[in-house]
Every structure is written in C-alpha cells, then in structure tokens.
Amino acid sequence: MEIKHNSSLKPYNTFGIEVSAKHFVEIHSVAELQELQLSDYFKLPKLILGGGSNILFTKDFDGLAIKLSIKGIEKLQENNDHVMVKVGAGENWHQFVLTSIENKWAGIENMSLIPGTVGAAPMQNIGAYGVEIKEVFVELEAFNIQSGETKVFNKEACEFGYRWSVFKGELKDQYIITSVTFQLAKQPTFKTEYGDIKNTLEEMNVTELSIKAISDAVVKIRQSKLPDPKQLGNAGSFFKNPEIPKNQFEKLKEKFPAVPGYPVSGDLVKVPAGWLIDQAGWKGRTIGAVGVHKNQALVLVNYGKGTGEQIYSLAMDIKRAVKNIYDVDINPEVNIY
Ligand code: FAD
Ligand code: NAP
C-alpha cells in the first residue's frame, strides 16, 4: 500500500477535471483497508473513489483520497433457477455485466456500458432501460469508517429509491462498500419495452432474443447517443429526472402539451429533465471550455480545459432557467466535491 502525495485526480474522474488530492492511496483488499485505518492518514477527511464517473471536483481535496480496487467475482450458491455472486467493489461494472452474460446469468443486461465500479453501483441504485440494481441486489459488505467494523446491509437497509440509497442520505461518507452480492437468474426475463431497444434489435436483425442480444443493443444505443468519457469529459446525466405531483404535471402539460411524463409510485410523475433542458434551449450550447452535449441535454461536458467550477456554474444556470420556465426543480445526480 503506497500513499502518494499531491496526486493529480485527473485520471480518476471522467469529467477530466485537473484537481489534486493532498494524499492518495489505492486499496486492493479489506486487510489493506484495516491497515490504513490504523495510520494517521486515516484521521484526515476522506474521499472514496470508484471509477470517478459520477463525481464533479470543484476544488483540490485537502485530505486522503481512497481509490477502491478490491477485485474478485465469487459464485456463492447456485440452483436450477438462480446464481448468487459476490463481487469486489473495485470490479468494473460493465466487465461484470459481460462476465454475467458469458455465464448466461440474466438480470443486468439492460445496464450494459454503465461506467464505474461495482462498489459504487448501490450508492445511487444505478439504473438504465427500465432496470435498477435493487432488482438483483442481495446484500453488500461495508467498512464503517469510524469503527473499522464490517457491516452487512440487506436490500431493506440500503433504502433504495430512484437513483438513491441510504449511502447518499443518512449514511453519507460513513461507509466504504467493499463487496456487493447479486442474485442473477438462469431463466431470463427479457425487458425490451424501454426506449429504442426493440427497434435496435430489429435493425440488428436479431431473430432469437437473448441477454447477449439485449446487451449488444443497449451498447449500440448508448454509443450512438452518449459521449465516451475517454474522448469528451462527462459524468453521464448531470441531473436527476424530477418527480412531481400529478396535479403539478397536469398544469405543466396545459402549458407545454408535448412534455413527457411517466407515472411512478404514489401520486408522482417522472419528467425527463433532458426534455426540459432541451426545450429551454440549452442543448448543444458551449460556454467557454464546457457545455451541454449536442445529442443529450442531460449530459454536461468538459471540452478539455474546463474546471469543475465552470461546470457547476453552468449547471446552476440551467437549474435556474428550468425553474423560471417550468417552475420545476431539477437537482444534480452527480456527487459534487
Ligand atoms: P464514483 O464516481 O467514483 O463515485 C460516486 C459516489 O460514490 C461518490 O460519492 C463516491 O465517494 C462514492 N463511492 C464510490 N465507490 C464507493 C465505495 N466503494 N464505497 C462507498 N462510497 C463509494 N448511472 C446510472 O445510474 N445509469 C446510467 O445509465 C449511467 N450512465 C452513465 C453514462 C456515462 C457516459 C457516465 C459517464 C456515467 C453514467 N452513469 C450512469 C453514472 C455513473 O456511471 C454511475 O453512477 C456509477 O455507478 C458510478 O460509479 P463510479 O465507480 O464511477 O463512482
Ligand atoms: P431516453 O430513452 O431518451 O428517455 C428519456 C428519459 O425518459 C429517461 O431518463 C427515462 O428515465 C425516461 N423514460 C423513457 N422511457 C421510459 C419508460 N418507458 N418508463 C419510464 N421512464 C422512461 O433516455 P436516455 O437518455 O437515452 O437514457 C436511456 C437510459 O439510460 C435511461 O434509463 C437513463 O436513465 C440511462 N442513462 C443514465 C445516465 C446517468 O448518468 N444516470 C446516463 C445515460 C443514460 P430513467 O432515466 O428513469 O430511465
């Protein structure tokens, strides 16, 4: 375990923001984490890092950045219907999806090509194309930053919501997730209703549906719509889709008849923030070295030399514009430091 000093975080955030951490360490096992806990560095403020694909740095970090690189995919149990797999927090999410597909384990194929690590996936209950990880989640193991004890959180304890978990709320910055256990299905239930999946499968001339075909279709759609962070700095959707009361949605629809809305739990309607931002005229706009992506209004981009403050300031301008036009609050999904 090597502690580096005044270390650039640019390689560790997909926005490609140039900031530094006073101290930086990469952790490969729970034992290393326990060892780190005994050092004086652990008394400093801590920043936990996975793949840095849901983070915006607005300043240097005056503490210890801990990059989670705990690996391993272990099959715990298997029967005719299911397999239970425990995965190290530092495994790459998409690689885990590909491993599952190779093994014919179903349930996460719709979440192909989401960047980042397995350990960060429960943080915001990642989701795409109608599937969220809570649907395949069994439990996770997490290291209590204060006590150094390991705690197991089952699904209920994680309090999963829409792009939400207890680790973004009440337990923020209190635990380091070290592994996640999933239950995947041997008999797939295909989910193709969402977005362009069906059309894309047709375009690809898929005659026999499979989890591999769905994954390939999702990858194809995402590559056509979303900027690759290796080429253009971004952190995916910057804002969460707002969920507003039904009566507020009806009033909004009177003024803006084309506004899409998807009923969610209770009396709430989810409104695509991308639509609101696009219609407000922000899609494709460039402000200095940062901007709003030309194909996807929810994605803010760094053209190379942008700073976190510039991206944050753009995000706040967009938030204000959306509030003024539609009287709807949109809030960042990205974690801002
Ligand atoms: P990081 O950005 O490193 O961290 C995110 C937060 O979790 C931070 O607060 C960090 O401190 C904390 N954290 C990270 N690891 C741990 C850990 N082991 N223990 C405790 N805390 C931890 N998200 C979706 O939900 N659906 C999508 O379809 C999607 N598409 C995307 C597309 C693109 C092009 C990009 C760039 C991002 C996309 N995202 C999407 C957002 C992002 O990929 C996910 O949120 C992902 O889970 C973040 O993983 P990460 O390892 O990069 O987390
Ligand atoms: P899209 O298909 O253009 O749809 C726009 C929005 O409408 C999505 O955000 C989605 O909400 C919602 N939506 C569409 N069809 C829906 C349905 N049948 N039922 C309920 N909600 C529906 O979206 P996109 O931007 O191309 O993204 C496709 C998927 O990838 C989405 O699930 C999106 O969340 C995910 N994605 C996430 C990120 C991220 O960083 N979080 C980045 C890129 C893509 P939901 O977002 O709730 O699904």
CSV table of N, CA, C and O and ligand atoms in Angstrom, one decimal, residues 124 127-129 162-163 194-195 222 225-226 235-237 241 262 270 272 296 333, ligand 2:
chain,number,residue,atom,x,y,z
A,124,GLN,N,-26.2,4.9,-5.8
A,124,GLN,CA,-27.4,5.6,-6.3
A,124,GLN,C,-28.3,4.6,-7.0
A,124,GLN,O,-29.1,5.0,-7.8
A,127,GLY,N,-29.4,2.6,-12.6
A,127,GLY,CA,-30.4,2.0,-13.4
A,127,GLY,C,-30.3,2.5,-14.9
A,127,GLY,O,-29.7,3.6,-15.2
A,128,ALA,N,-30.9,1.7,-15.8
A,128,ALA,CA,-31.0,2.1,-17.2
A,128,ALA,C,-31.9,1.2,-17.9
A,128,ALA,O,-32.0,0.0,-17.5
A,129,TYR,N,-32.6,1.7,-18.8
A,129,TYR,CA,-33.5,0.9,-19.7
A,129,TYR,C,-34.5,0.1,-18.9
A,129,TYR,O,-34.7,-1.1,-19.2
A,162,TYR,N,-35.3,5.9,-6.3
A,162,TYR,CA,-34.9,6.3,-7.7
A,162,TYR,C,-33.5,7.1,-7.6
A,162,TYR,O,-33.5,8.2,-7.1
A,163,ARG,N,-32.5,6.4,-8.1
A,163,ARG,CA,-31.1,7.0,-8.1
A,163,ARG,C,-30.7,7.4,-6.7
A,163,ARG,O,-30.2,8.5,-6.5
A,194,TYR,N,-38.5,-0.8,-23.2
A,194,TYR,CA,-38.0,0.6,-22.9
A,194,TYR,C,-37.2,1.2,-24.0
A,194,TYR,O,-36.3,0.5,-24.6
A,195,GLY,N,-37.5,2.5,-24.3
A,195,GLY,CA,-36.7,3.2,-25.2
A,195,GLY,C,-36.6,2.6,-26.6
A,195,GLY,O,-37.6,2.0,-27.1
A,222,ARG,N,-26.3,3.3,-26.6
A,222,ARG,CA,-25.6,4.2,-25.8
A,222,ARG,C,-24.4,4.8,-26.5
A,222,ARG,O,-24.1,6.0,-26.4
A,225,LYS,N,-25.6,7.6,-28.7
A,225,LYS,CA,-26.2,8.8,-28.0
A,225,LYS,C,-25.2,9.5,-27.1
A,225,LYS,O,-25.3,10.8,-26.9
A,226,LEU,N,-24.4,8.7,-26.4
A,226,LEU,CA,-23.7,9.3,-25.2
A,226,LEU,C,-22.2,9.5,-25.6
A,226,LEU,O,-21.6,8.7,-26.2
A,235,ALA,N,-19.9,13.1,-17.0
A,235,ALA,CA,-20.3,12.2,-15.9
A,235,ALA,C,-21.7,11.6,-16.1
A,235,ALA,O,-22.5,11.5,-15.2
A,236,GLY,N,-22.1,11.4,-17.4
A,236,GLY,CA,-23.4,10.9,-17.7
A,236,GLY,C,-24.4,12.0,-17.4
A,236,GLY,O,-24.1,13.2,-17.5
A,237,SER,N,-25.6,11.6,-17.0
A,237,SER,CA,-26.7,12.6,-16.7
A,237,SER,C,-26.3,13.4,-15.5
A,237,SER,O,-26.0,12.9,-14.4
A,241,ASN,N,-33.9,13.0,-13.0
A,241,ASN,CA,-35.2,13.4,-13.5
A,241,ASN,C,-36.1,13.7,-12.3
A,241,ASN,O,-36.2,13.0,-11.4
A,262,TYR,N,-43.9,10.1,-16.9
A,262,TYR,CA,-44.0,8.7,-16.6
A,262,TYR,C,-44.5,8.5,-15.2
A,262,TYR,O,-43.8,9.0,-14.3
A,270,LYS,N,-42.7,11.2,-13.2
A,270,LYS,CA,-41.3,11.5,-13.5
A,270,LYS,C,-41.3,12.2,-14.9
A,270,LYS,O,-41.8,11.8,-15.8
A,272,PRO,N,-38.7,13.8,-17.8
A,272,PRO,CA,-37.4,13.7,-18.2
A,272,PRO,C,-36.7,15.1,-18.2
A,272,PRO,O,-37.1,16.0,-18.9
A,296,GLN,N,-27.5,15.0,-26.2
A,296,GLN,CA,-28.2,14.6,-24.9
A,296,GLN,C,-28.1,15.8,-23.9
A,296,GLN,O,-27.0,16.1,-23.3
A,333,GLU,N,-27.6,14.8,-10.0
A,333,GLU,CA,-27.4,13.4,-9.6
A,333,GLU,C,-25.9,13.2,-9.3
A,333,GLU,O,-25.6,12.3,-8.5
B,2,NAP,P1,-34.5,8.2,-23.2
B,2,NAP,O1,-34.7,6.8,-23.6
B,2,NAP,O2,-34.2,9.3,-24.1
B,2,NAP,O3,-35.6,8.7,-22.1
B,2,NAP,C1,-35.5,10.0,-21.5
B,2,NAP,C2,-35.9,9.8,-20.1
B,2,NAP,O4,-37.3,9.4,-20.0
B,2,NAP,C3,-35.1,8.8,-19.4
B,2,NAP,O5,-34.3,9.5,-18.5
B,2,NAP,C4,-36.1,7.8,-18.7
B,2,NAP,O6,-36.0,7.8,-17.3
B,2,NAP,C5,-37.4,8.3,-19.1
B,2,NAP,N1,-38.1,7.2,-19.8
B,2,NAP,C6,-38.1,6.9,-21.1
B,2,NAP,N2,-38.9,5.8,-21.3
B,2,NAP,C7,-39.4,5.5,-20.2
B,2,NAP,C8,-40.3,4.5,-19.8
B,2,NAP,N3,-40.8,3.6,-20.7
B,2,NAP,N4,-40.7,4.4,-18.5
B,2,NAP,C9,-40.2,5.2,-17.6
B,2,NAP,N5,-39.3,6.2,-17.9
B,2,NAP,C10,-39.0,6.3,-19.2
B,2,NAP,O7,-33.2,8.2,-22.2
B,2,NAP,P2,-31.7,8.2,-22.5
B,2,NAP,O8,-31.1,9.5,-22.0
B,2,NAP,O9,-31.4,7.7,-23.9
B,2,NAP,O10,-31.2,7.1,-21.5
B,2,NAP,C11,-31.5,5.8,-21.6
B,2,NAP,C12,-31.4,5.1,-20.3
B,2,NAP,O11,-30.1,5.1,-19.8
B,2,NAP,C13,-32.2,5.7,-19.2
B,2,NAP,O12,-32.7,4.7,-18.4
B,2,NAP,C14,-31.3,6.6,-18.4
B,2,NAP,O13,-31.6,6.7,-17.1
B,2,NAP,C15,-30.0,5.8,-18.6
B,2,NAP,N6,-28.8,6.7,-18.6
B,2,NAP,C16,-28.5,7.2,-17.3
B,2,NAP,C17,-27.4,8.1,-17.3
B,2,NAP,C18,-26.9,8.5,-15.9
B,2,NAP,O14,-25.8,9.1,-15.8
B,2,NAP,N7,-27.7,8.4,-14.9
B,2,NAP,C19,-26.7,8.4,-18.4
B,2,NAP,C20,-27.1,8.0,-19.6
B,2,NAP,C21,-28.2,7.1,-19.7
B,2,NAP,P3,-34.9,7.0,-16.5
B,2,NAP,O15,-33.7,7.8,-16.5
B,2,NAP,O16,-35.6,7.0,-15.1
B,2,NAP,O17,-34.8,5.6,-17.1
